[in-house]
Coordinates of C-alpha atoms and ligand atoms in Angstrom, one line a residue:
X22 CA 192.4 -19.3 -69.9
X23 CA 195.2 -17.4 -67.9
X24 CA 195.6 -13.8 -68.5
X25 CA 199.7 -12.3 -68.6
X26 CA 201.6 -9.1 -68.5
X27 CA 203.0 -8.0 -71.0
X28 CA 206.0 -5.9 -69.6
X29 CA 206.3 -9.9 -68.2
X30 CA 206.7 -8.9 -64.8
X31 CA 203.2 -9.6 -63.4
X32 CA 202.0 -13.4 -62.2
X33 CA 199.4 -14.6 -64.6
X34 CA 196.2 -13.4 -63.4
X35 CA 192.0 -14.7 -63.7
X36 CA 190.0 -13.0 -66.8
X37 CA 187.9 -11.8 -64.0
X38 CA 191.0 -10.5 -62.2
X39 CA 192.7 -9.3 -65.2
X40 CA 189.5 -7.1 -66.0
X41 CA 189.0 -6.0 -62.3
X42 CA 193.0 -4.7 -62.4
X43 CA 192.3 -2.9 -65.6
X44 CA 196.8 -2.5 -65.1
X45 CA 198.8 -4.7 -64.3
X46 CA 201.1 -4.6 -60.9
X47 CA 204.5 -4.0 -63.3
X48 CA 203.0 -1.6 -65.3
X49 CA 201.3 -3.8 -68.4
X50 CA 198.5 -4.7 -70.0
X51 CA 196.6 -7.6 -69.4
X52 CA 196.2 -10.1 -72.3
X53 CA 195.0 -13.6 -72.6
X54 CA 198.5 -16.4 -72.7
X55 CA 197.2 -17.8 -75.9
X56 CA 194.3 -16.7 -78.3
X57 CA 191.8 -19.7 -78.7
X58 CA 190.5 -20.6 -81.7
X59 CA 186.7 -19.9 -82.6
X60 CA 187.1 -20.3 -86.7
X61 CA 185.1 -23.4 -86.7
X62 CA 182.3 -20.9 -85.4
X63 CA 181.5 -18.9 -88.5
X64 CA 178.0 -20.0 -89.0
X65 CA 176.9 -19.1 -85.2
X66 CA 178.7 -15.7 -85.4
X67 CA 176.8 -14.9 -88.8
X68 CA 173.8 -15.9 -88.1
X69 CA 172.8 -16.3 -83.8
X70 CA 172.5 -13.2 -82.3
X71 CA 175.0 -10.7 -80.6
X72 CA 174.0 -12.2 -77.2
X73 CA 174.9 -15.4 -78.4
X74 CA 178.0 -14.6 -80.2
X75 CA 179.5 -12.9 -77.5
X76 CA 178.9 -15.6 -75.4
X77 CA 181.1 -17.9 -77.1
X78 CA 184.1 -15.0 -77.8
X79 CA 183.3 -14.7 -73.5
X80 CA 183.6 -18.3 -72.5
X81 CA 186.3 -18.9 -75.4
X82 CA 188.5 -16.3 -73.4
X83 CA 187.4 -16.9 -70.2
X84 CA 187.8 -20.7 -70.3
X85 CA 185.7 -23.2 -70.2
X86 CA 183.5 -23.1 -67.0
X87 CA 183.8 -26.2 -65.5
X88 CA 187.5 -25.4 -65.1
X89 CA 187.1 -21.1 -63.7
X90 CA 188.4 -20.5 -61.0
X91 CA 185.0 -19.6 -57.7
X92 CA 185.4 -15.7 -58.6
X93 CA 185.0 -16.6 -62.3
X94 CA 181.4 -17.4 -62.0
X95 CA 180.1 -20.7 -64.0
X96 CA 177.7 -19.5 -65.9
X97 CA 178.2 -16.1 -68.2
X98 CA 173.9 -15.8 -70.0
X99 CA 173.1 -13.3 -67.4
X100 CA 175.2 -11.0 -68.2
X101 CA 174.9 -11.4 -71.3
X102 CA 171.7 -11.2 -71.5
X103 CA 170.7 -8.1 -69.5
X104 CA 173.2 -6.4 -71.8
X105 CA 172.3 -7.5 -75.1
X106 CA 168.7 -7.5 -74.1
X107 CA 165.8 -8.0 -77.2
X108 CA 163.8 -5.0 -77.1
X109 CA 166.4 -2.1 -76.7
X110 CA 169.1 -3.0 -79.1
X111 CA 167.9 -3.3 -82.4
X112 CA 167.2 -7.2 -83.0
X113 CA 170.6 -6.9 -85.2
X114 CA 172.4 -5.1 -82.0
X115 CA 175.1 -3.9 -84.9
X116 CA 173.2 -4.5 -88.2
X117 CA 175.0 -4.2 -91.6
X118 CA 174.3 -1.5 -93.6
X119 CA 175.8 -1.8 -97.5
X120 CA 177.0 2.1 -98.6
X121 CA 177.8 0.4 -102.1
X122 CA 179.5 -2.4 -104.7
X123 CA 181.3 -4.2 -102.0
X124 CA 181.8 -1.9 -99.1
X125 CA 179.9 -1.4 -95.6
X126 CA 179.6 -0.2 -92.5
X127 CA 179.3 -1.6 -89.0
X128 CA 177.3 0.0 -87.3
X129 CA 177.5 0.2 -83.7
X130 CA 176.2 3.1 -82.3
X131 CA 172.6 1.7 -81.9
X132 CA 173.4 1.4 -77.7
X133 CA 172.3 3.8 -74.9
X134 CA 174.5 6.3 -75.7
X135 CA 174.6 6.3 -78.9
X136 CA 178.0 5.2 -79.5
X137 CA 180.4 1.5 -80.1
X138 CA 181.8 2.6 -76.6
X139 CA 178.2 0.7 -75.2
X140 CA 178.7 -2.4 -76.3
X141 CA 182.0 -3.1 -74.7
X142 CA 180.4 -1.2 -71.5
X143 CA 177.0 -2.2 -70.6
X144 CA 178.7 -5.8 -70.4
X145 CA 181.1 -5.2 -68.3
X146 CA 178.8 -3.6 -65.3
X147 CA 177.1 -6.9 -65.9
X148 CA 180.4 -8.3 -64.7
X149 CA 181.1 -5.9 -62.7
X150 CA 178.3 -6.6 -61.0
X151 CA 178.0 -10.6 -60.7
X152 CA 181.0 -10.5 -59.1
X153 CA 180.3 -7.7 -57.2
X154 CA 176.9 -10.1 -55.5
X155 CA 179.4 -13.1 -55.4
X156 CA 181.7 -11.5 -53.1
X157 CA 179.7 -8.8 -51.3
X158 CA 181.6 -6.0 -52.2
X159 CA 181.5 -2.6 -53.6
X160 CA 182.8 -0.7 -55.9
X161 CA 184.0 2.7 -56.9
X162 CA 184.6 3.1 -60.7
X163 CA 186.9 6.3 -61.8
X164 CA 187.2 6.8 -65.8
X165 CA 188.6 9.7 -67.8
X166 CA 186.4 10.3 -70.9
X167 CA 187.3 11.7 -74.1
X168 CA 182.9 12.4 -74.8
X169 CA 182.2 8.8 -74.9
X170 CA 183.2 6.6 -72.7
X171 CA 181.8 8.6 -69.9
X172 CA 178.3 8.9 -71.2
X173 CA 178.1 4.8 -72.2
X174 CA 179.3 3.8 -68.3
X175 CA 176.4 6.6 -67.6
X176 CA 174.1 4.7 -69.7
X177 CA 175.4 1.3 -67.9
X178 CA 175.8 2.1 -64.7
X179 CA 173.3 4.3 -63.3
X180 CA 171.4 3.5 -60.7
X181 CA 174.2 0.5 -59.2
X182 CA 173.2 -0.3 -56.2
X183 CA 177.5 -1.7 -55.4
X184 CA 178.7 1.2 -57.6
X185 CA 179.5 4.7 -57.6
X186 CA 180.9 5.8 -60.9
X187 CA 183.0 9.5 -61.7
X188 CA 183.1 10.4 -64.9
X189 CA 186.4 13.0 -65.7
X190 CA 185.3 15.1 -68.5
X191 CA 187.6 17.3 -71.1
X192 CA 185.7 21.0 -70.5
X193 CA 185.0 22.3 -73.5
X194 CA 185.9 19.5 -75.6
X195 CA 182.6 17.4 -75.4
X196 CA 179.8 17.7 -77.8
X197 CA 176.1 19.4 -76.4
X198 CA 174.8 15.7 -76.8
X199 CA 178.1 14.2 -75.9
X200 CA 177.4 16.1 -72.2
X201 CA 173.8 15.7 -71.5
X202 CA 174.5 12.2 -71.5
X203 CA 177.1 12.2 -68.3
X204 CA 175.1 14.9 -66.7
X205 CA 171.2 14.6 -67.9
X206 CA 171.4 10.6 -66.3
X207 CA 169.7 12.0 -63.2
X208 CA 171.1 9.1 -60.9
X209 CA 172.5 9.4 -57.0
X210 CA 176.2 7.4 -58.0
X211 CA 177.1 9.4 -60.6
X212 CA 179.4 12.0 -61.0
X213 CA 180.2 13.8 -63.3
X214 CA 183.2 16.5 -63.1
X215 CA 184.7 18.6 -65.4
X216 CA 187.9 19.1 -65.4
X217 CA 190.7 22.0 -67.2
X218 CA 192.2 20.7 -69.5
X219 CA 192.5 17.9 -72.3
X220 CA 192.2 14.5 -72.3
X221 CA 195.3 13.8 -71.5
X222 CA 195.0 15.7 -68.2
X223 CA 191.8 14.0 -67.7
X224 CA 193.5 10.4 -67.6
X225 CA 196.7 11.9 -65.5
X226 CA 194.1 12.4 -62.8
X227 CA 193.0 8.8 -63.2
X228 CA 197.1 7.5 -63.1
X229 CA 197.2 9.9 -59.9
X230 CA 194.4 8.7 -58.3
X231 CA 195.1 4.3 -58.8
X232 CA 199.1 5.9 -58.4
X233 CA 198.3 6.6 -54.5
X234 CA 198.2 2.9 -53.4
X235 CA 196.1 3.1 -49.7
X236 CA 193.3 5.7 -52.2
X237 CA 192.6 3.0 -54.2
X238 CA 192.4 0.6 -52.0
X239 CA 190.6 2.1 -49.6
X240 CA 188.0 2.9 -52.5
X241 CA 188.0 0.4 -53.6
X242 CA 188.4 2.0 -56.6
X243 CA 188.4 0.5 -60.4
X244 CA 188.3 1.8 -63.6
X245 CA 186.8 0.9 -67.1
X246 CA 189.2 2.9 -70.2
X247 CA 190.1 1.9 -73.0
X248 CA 192.9 -0.4 -71.3
X249 CA 190.6 -3.1 -69.5
X250 CA 190.5 -6.6 -70.8
X251 CA 186.4 -6.9 -71.2
X252 CA 185.5 -3.8 -73.0
X253 CA 188.5 -6.0 -76.1
X254 CA 186.8 -8.9 -76.0
X255 CA 183.7 -7.4 -75.6
X256 CA 184.5 -5.4 -79.3
X257 CA 185.8 -8.6 -80.6
X258 CA 182.5 -10.0 -81.1
X259 CA 180.9 -7.7 -83.8
X260 CA 183.9 -8.8 -85.3
X261 CA 183.7 -12.2 -85.3
X262 CA 180.0 -11.0 -86.7
X263 CA 180.6 -9.0 -89.3
X264 CA 183.6 -10.6 -91.1
X265 CA 181.5 -14.2 -90.7
X266 CA 178.3 -12.8 -93.3
X267 CA 180.0 -11.5 -95.1
X268 CA 183.1 -13.2 -96.1
X269 CA 182.8 -15.4 -98.9
X270 CA 186.2 -17.2 -99.3
X271 CA 188.9 -14.7 -99.1
X272 CA 189.1 -12.6 -95.7
X273 CA 187.1 -8.8 -95.2
X274 CA 189.0 -5.3 -94.7
X275 CA 187.8 -3.2 -91.5
X276 CA 188.6 0.4 -91.4
X277 CA 188.9 1.3 -87.3
X278 CA 188.5 5.3 -86.4
X279 CA 190.5 5.7 -84.0
X280 CA 192.3 6.8 -80.8
X281 CA 193.7 4.9 -77.7
X282 CA 193.7 1.7 -80.4
X283 CA 191.6 -0.5 -78.3
X284 CA 188.8 -1.4 -81.6
X285 CA 191.6 -1.2 -83.6
X286 CA 193.0 -3.9 -81.3
X287 CA 189.8 -5.7 -81.2
X288 CA 189.8 -6.2 -84.0
X289 CA 193.6 -7.8 -84.4
X290 CA 191.8 -10.7 -81.5
X291 CA 189.1 -11.4 -83.3
X292 CA 191.7 -12.3 -85.9
X293 CA 193.9 -13.5 -84.0
X294 CA 190.6 -16.0 -83.1
X295 CA 189.9 -17.3 -86.0
X296 CA 188.1 -14.5 -87.7
X297 CA 189.1 -13.7 -91.6
X298 CA 190.2 -10.6 -91.4
X299 CA 192.8 -9.2 -94.2
X300 CA 193.7 -5.9 -92.9
X301 CA 192.7 -3.4 -90.2
X302 CA 192.7 0.5 -91.2
X303 CA 194.0 2.6 -88.4
X304 CA 192.1 5.8 -89.2
X305 CA 193.2 8.6 -87.1
X306 CA 192.6 12.3 -87.6
X307 CA 195.2 15.0 -86.8
X308 CA 196.5 13.7 -83.5
X309 CA 198.9 10.9 -85.6
X310 CA 201.5 8.8 -83.0
X311 CA 199.8 5.8 -84.8
X312 CA 200.1 6.3 -88.6
X313 CA 203.7 7.7 -88.0
X314 CA 204.5 5.2 -86.0
X315 CA 203.6 2.8 -88.5
X316 CA 205.4 4.7 -91.6
X317 CA 208.1 5.4 -89.5
X318 CA 208.4 2.3 -86.5
X319 CA 208.4 5.0 -84.0
X320 CA 205.8 6.0 -81.8
X321 CA 206.7 9.3 -80.0
X322 CA 204.8 11.6 -78.6
X323 CA 203.8 15.4 -79.5
X324 CA 204.2 18.2 -77.8
X325 CA 199.4 18.0 -77.2
X326 CA 196.5 16.6 -78.7
X327 CA 195.2 19.2 -81.4
X328 CA 190.9 19.5 -81.0
X329 CA 189.1 18.2 -84.2
X330 CA 186.0 17.2 -85.9
X331 CA 186.5 14.3 -84.5
X332 CA 187.4 14.9 -80.3
X333 CA 186.6 10.9 -79.7
X334 CA 189.6 10.5 -81.3
X335 CA 191.7 13.5 -80.0
X336 CA 194.4 11.4 -77.6
X337 CA 198.0 11.8 -77.5
X338 CA 198.7 8.5 -76.5
X339 CA 197.5 5.0 -78.1
X340 CA 197.4 3.3 -74.8
X341 CA 196.2 -0.4 -76.0
X342 CA 198.6 -0.4 -78.6
X343 CA 201.6 -0.9 -76.1
X344 CA 199.0 -4.6 -76.5
X345 CA 200.2 -4.9 -79.8
X346 CA 203.4 -3.8 -79.2
X347 CA 203.9 -6.8 -76.6
X348 CA 202.5 -9.2 -80.0
X349 CA 204.7 -7.6 -82.8
X350 CA 208.1 -8.6 -80.4
X351 CA 207.2 -11.9 -80.2
X352 CA 205.7 -11.7 -76.8
X353 CA 209.5 -10.5 -74.9
X354 CA 207.3 -8.3 -71.6
X355 CA 211.1 -7.4 -70.5
X356 CA 211.8 -5.8 -74.6
X357 CA 208.5 -4.1 -74.0
X358 CA 208.8 -3.0 -70.2
X359 CA 212.7 -1.3 -71.9
X360 CA 210.6 0.7 -74.1
X361 CA 207.7 2.3 -72.3
X362 CA 210.3 2.8 -69.4
X363 CA 212.3 4.8 -72.5
X364 CA 208.9 5.4 -73.6
X365 CA 208.5 7.5 -70.2
X366 CA 211.5 8.8 -70.2
X367 CA 211.6 10.2 -73.0
X368 CA 208.3 10.6 -75.0
X369 CA 209.6 7.8 -77.5
X370 CA 210.3 4.3 -79.0
X371 CA 211.6 2.9 -81.9
X372 CA 210.2 -0.5 -82.6
X373 CA 213.7 -3.7 -84.5
X374 CA 212.3 -3.6 -88.2
X375 CA 211.0 -7.3 -87.3
X376 CA 208.6 -5.6 -85.3
X377 CA 207.9 -2.9 -87.1
X378 CA 207.2 -5.4 -90.6
X379 CA 204.5 -7.3 -88.2
X380 CA 202.2 -4.0 -87.4
X381 CA 202.9 -3.6 -91.3
X382 CA 201.5 -6.8 -92.3
X383 CA 198.4 -6.4 -89.6
X384 CA 197.5 -2.3 -90.3
X385 CA 197.6 0.2 -92.7
X386 CA 197.4 3.7 -91.1
X387 CA 196.4 7.2 -92.1
X388 CA 196.1 10.6 -90.8
X389 CA 192.8 12.3 -91.6
X390 CA 192.1 16.2 -91.9
X391 CA 189.2 17.9 -91.1
X392 CA 188.9 19.1 -94.5
X393 CA 189.0 15.5 -95.7
X394 CA 186.5 14.7 -92.7
X395 CA 184.1 17.4 -94.0
X396 CA 184.0 16.6 -98.1
X397 CA 183.9 12.9 -96.7
X398 CA 180.3 13.4 -94.8
X399 CA 179.8 15.9 -97.3
X400 CA 180.0 13.1 -100.5
X401 CA 177.7 9.8 -98.3
X402 CA 175.2 12.4 -97.3
X403 CA 174.6 13.5 -101.3
X404 CA 172.8 11.3 -103.2
X405 CA 172.2 8.2 -104.4
X406 CA 173.6 7.3 -101.0
X407 CA 172.2 9.7 -98.4
X408 CA 173.9 8.8 -95.8
X409 CA 174.4 10.9 -92.5
X410 CA 178.0 9.6 -91.2
X411 CA 179.6 11.0 -87.8
X412 CA 182.8 13.1 -88.1
X413 CA 184.3 9.8 -86.4
X414 CA 182.9 6.8 -89.7
X415 CA 184.0 10.0 -91.8
X416 CA 187.5 9.0 -91.3
X417 CA 187.1 5.5 -91.0
X418 CA 185.3 6.1 -94.5
X419 CA 188.3 8.2 -96.6
X420 CA 190.6 6.6 -95.0
X421 CA 190.8 4.1 -97.5
X422 CA 192.4 5.9 -99.7
X423 CA 195.6 4.4 -98.3
X424 CA 194.6 0.7 -98.3
X425 CA 198.2 -0.3 -99.6
X426 CA 199.2 -1.1 -103.3
X427 CA 198.4 -4.4 -104.2
X428 CA 195.9 -5.4 -101.2
X429 CA 194.2 -8.0 -101.8
X430 CA 190.3 -7.7 -103.1
X431 CA 187.4 -8.2 -100.8
X432 CA 185.0 -7.1 -99.1
X433 CA 185.5 -4.1 -96.6
X434 CA 184.1 -2.5 -93.4
X435 CA 184.2 0.7 -92.3
X436 CA 183.5 0.6 -88.2
X437 CA 180.7 3.6 -87.6
X438 CA 181.8 4.8 -84.0
X439 CA 179.2 7.3 -83.5
X440 CA 175.1 8.3 -84.3
X441 CA 175.8 11.2 -86.5
X442 CA 173.0 12.4 -84.0
X443 CA 175.8 13.0 -81.2
X444 CA 178.0 15.8 -83.1
X445 CA 174.3 17.4 -84.4
X446 CA 176.6 21.2 -84.7
X447 CA 179.8 19.5 -87.0
X448 CA 177.1 17.3 -89.0
X449 CA 174.5 20.2 -90.1
X450 CA 177.9 22.8 -90.6
X451 CA 179.0 20.3 -92.7
X452 CA 175.8 18.9 -94.9
X453 CA 173.1 21.4 -93.8
X454 CA 170.4 19.0 -92.4
X455 CA 170.3 18.3 -88.6
X456 CA 170.0 14.6 -87.6
X457 CA 167.4 13.8 -85.1
X458 CA 168.1 11.9 -81.4
X459 CA 166.5 7.8 -81.8
X460 CA 162.8 8.1 -80.4
X461 CA 164.1 6.7 -77.0
X462 CA 166.6 9.3 -75.7
X463 CA 164.5 12.5 -77.4
X464 CA 164.4 13.9 -74.1
X465 CA 168.1 14.1 -73.3
X466 CA 167.5 18.8 -73.6
X467 CA 164.5 18.5 -70.9
X468 CA 166.6 16.7 -68.6
X469 CA 167.9 18.5 -65.9
X470 CA 172.2 18.8 -66.0
X471 CA 174.3 18.1 -62.9
X472 CA 178.0 18.2 -62.2
X473 CA 181.0 19.4 -60.5
X474 CA 184.2 21.5 -61.1
X475 CA 187.6 20.1 -60.6
X476 CA 189.9 22.3 -62.3
X477 CA 193.0 20.1 -62.7
X478 CA 193.7 19.1 -58.9
X479 CA 194.3 15.4 -57.9
X480 CA 193.6 16.4 -53.7
X481 CA 190.7 18.2 -54.5
X482 CA 189.5 15.3 -56.9
X483 CA 190.7 12.7 -53.6
X484 CA 188.3 14.9 -51.7
X485 CA 185.0 14.7 -53.7
X486 CA 185.8 10.9 -54.0
X487 CA 186.1 10.3 -50.4
X488 CA 183.2 12.0 -49.4
X489 CA 180.3 10.2 -51.5
X490 CA 181.7 6.3 -52.9
X491 CA 179.9 4.4 -50.7
X492 CA 182.9 1.5 -51.1
X493 CA 185.1 4.2 -48.8
X494 CA 186.0 2.3 -45.5
Ligands
PLP504 C1 186.2 5.9 -79.2 C2 185.8 6.4 -79.5 C3 187.0 6.2 -80.8 C4 188.6 5.2 -80.3 O1 188.8 4.0 -80.1 P1 189.7 3.5 -79.6 O2 189.1 2.4 -78.9 O3 190.1 4.6 -78.8 O4 190.9 3.8 -80.7 C5 186.1 6.5 -82.6 N1 184.9 6.7 -82.6 C6 184.5 7.2 -81.4 C7 182.9 7.4 -82.3 C8 184.8 7.2 -80.2 O5 184.1 8.0 -79.0

């Protein structure tokens, strides 16, 4: 299996190369040359373990073991077993919980840092480590986080012998529980850095690191941000499992709390690979670039991201959307490059009507306000459901009101993207109950924190990394 760039001007690469590179050299994102068809594997998805299902998806997206390049590794079993150990995760790593007639929550928050980001980061860490062991190298991983990627990356990479991790988080924009998952690991290879600014400022600093080619090379820099193809791969697994478990005859619809469009695109990939999925709902908060794009065909950034009750989705630009634009334009990379060139210059582009139609055939979108989010948390917390939803999940639940008229009936799945205990203040203010942390991380508030502040200065950040990265040479 080869991976091509959405901007059409980079040489195809292998799965492992695409994962390690992050961005393609022409500025585009990697996508597989074709989507393998796994529709015949329904029973394995519905009945097997998460690790088995992930094995199927990974093998299909990497290519058959005997066709793999030496840098790919012949087997993924070790990585998958370590990533999704029975015992650490509940027997069903991503359980479905019925919320009402024909409606289920797909709970993705049972991993070590209590958000769906663990599903992908646990796997990426193992894939990186295997690849580095094969080539006997070290790596510096940098990651900008709106709150949950950082914690998931820390949990996945803490104590790694070959990888040092630098996490950039926006000061004052993450919950205390989110912050502690980044600052209280006690690991010597993990460096949380507080940035003066919002998530987009953190992301711009990370982009600055990669843009300095000499620095990136000497630091052996790599990213685990949401454009990483391994994240899309891992996340597509739970869509396969849930859709096959619930579909009977017709497809299931899915509502996805959305920020960078990574999770939603993973659903699209699962669908292209044969999962019985109908419409995918893009549930966004006041940061509504995607719902505006779907309504008007115009993708246009706003002046600044708004701080909301669902901070992990407080972003202005949905990085993975470029992959969907590529599909909607019939994989015309040159056209994508033109549109994103305009976006870099003027902060907007308009999709041709045909591509806009394509989007609306696959997705619906809605912007959910903070007051609607709170109202939804109150509604689900009440009898008879008694279900505590995190604010992001509540945005997903509220999005069903926008399901298009005339959409075929079918089971509905709302992705529950974080544990309510990750946002105790927001949940308590809405419903008056304080959600408890699961037993395995109940000592989070007793552990000492360590964090450095780098303001908003690329030079300071580079010096910080140079002094600490074991990969530097
Ligand atoms: C990251 C995150 C999202 C948004 O996911 P994207 O892949 O960026 O669209 C939603 N909910 C939670 C809890 C998150 O941490």
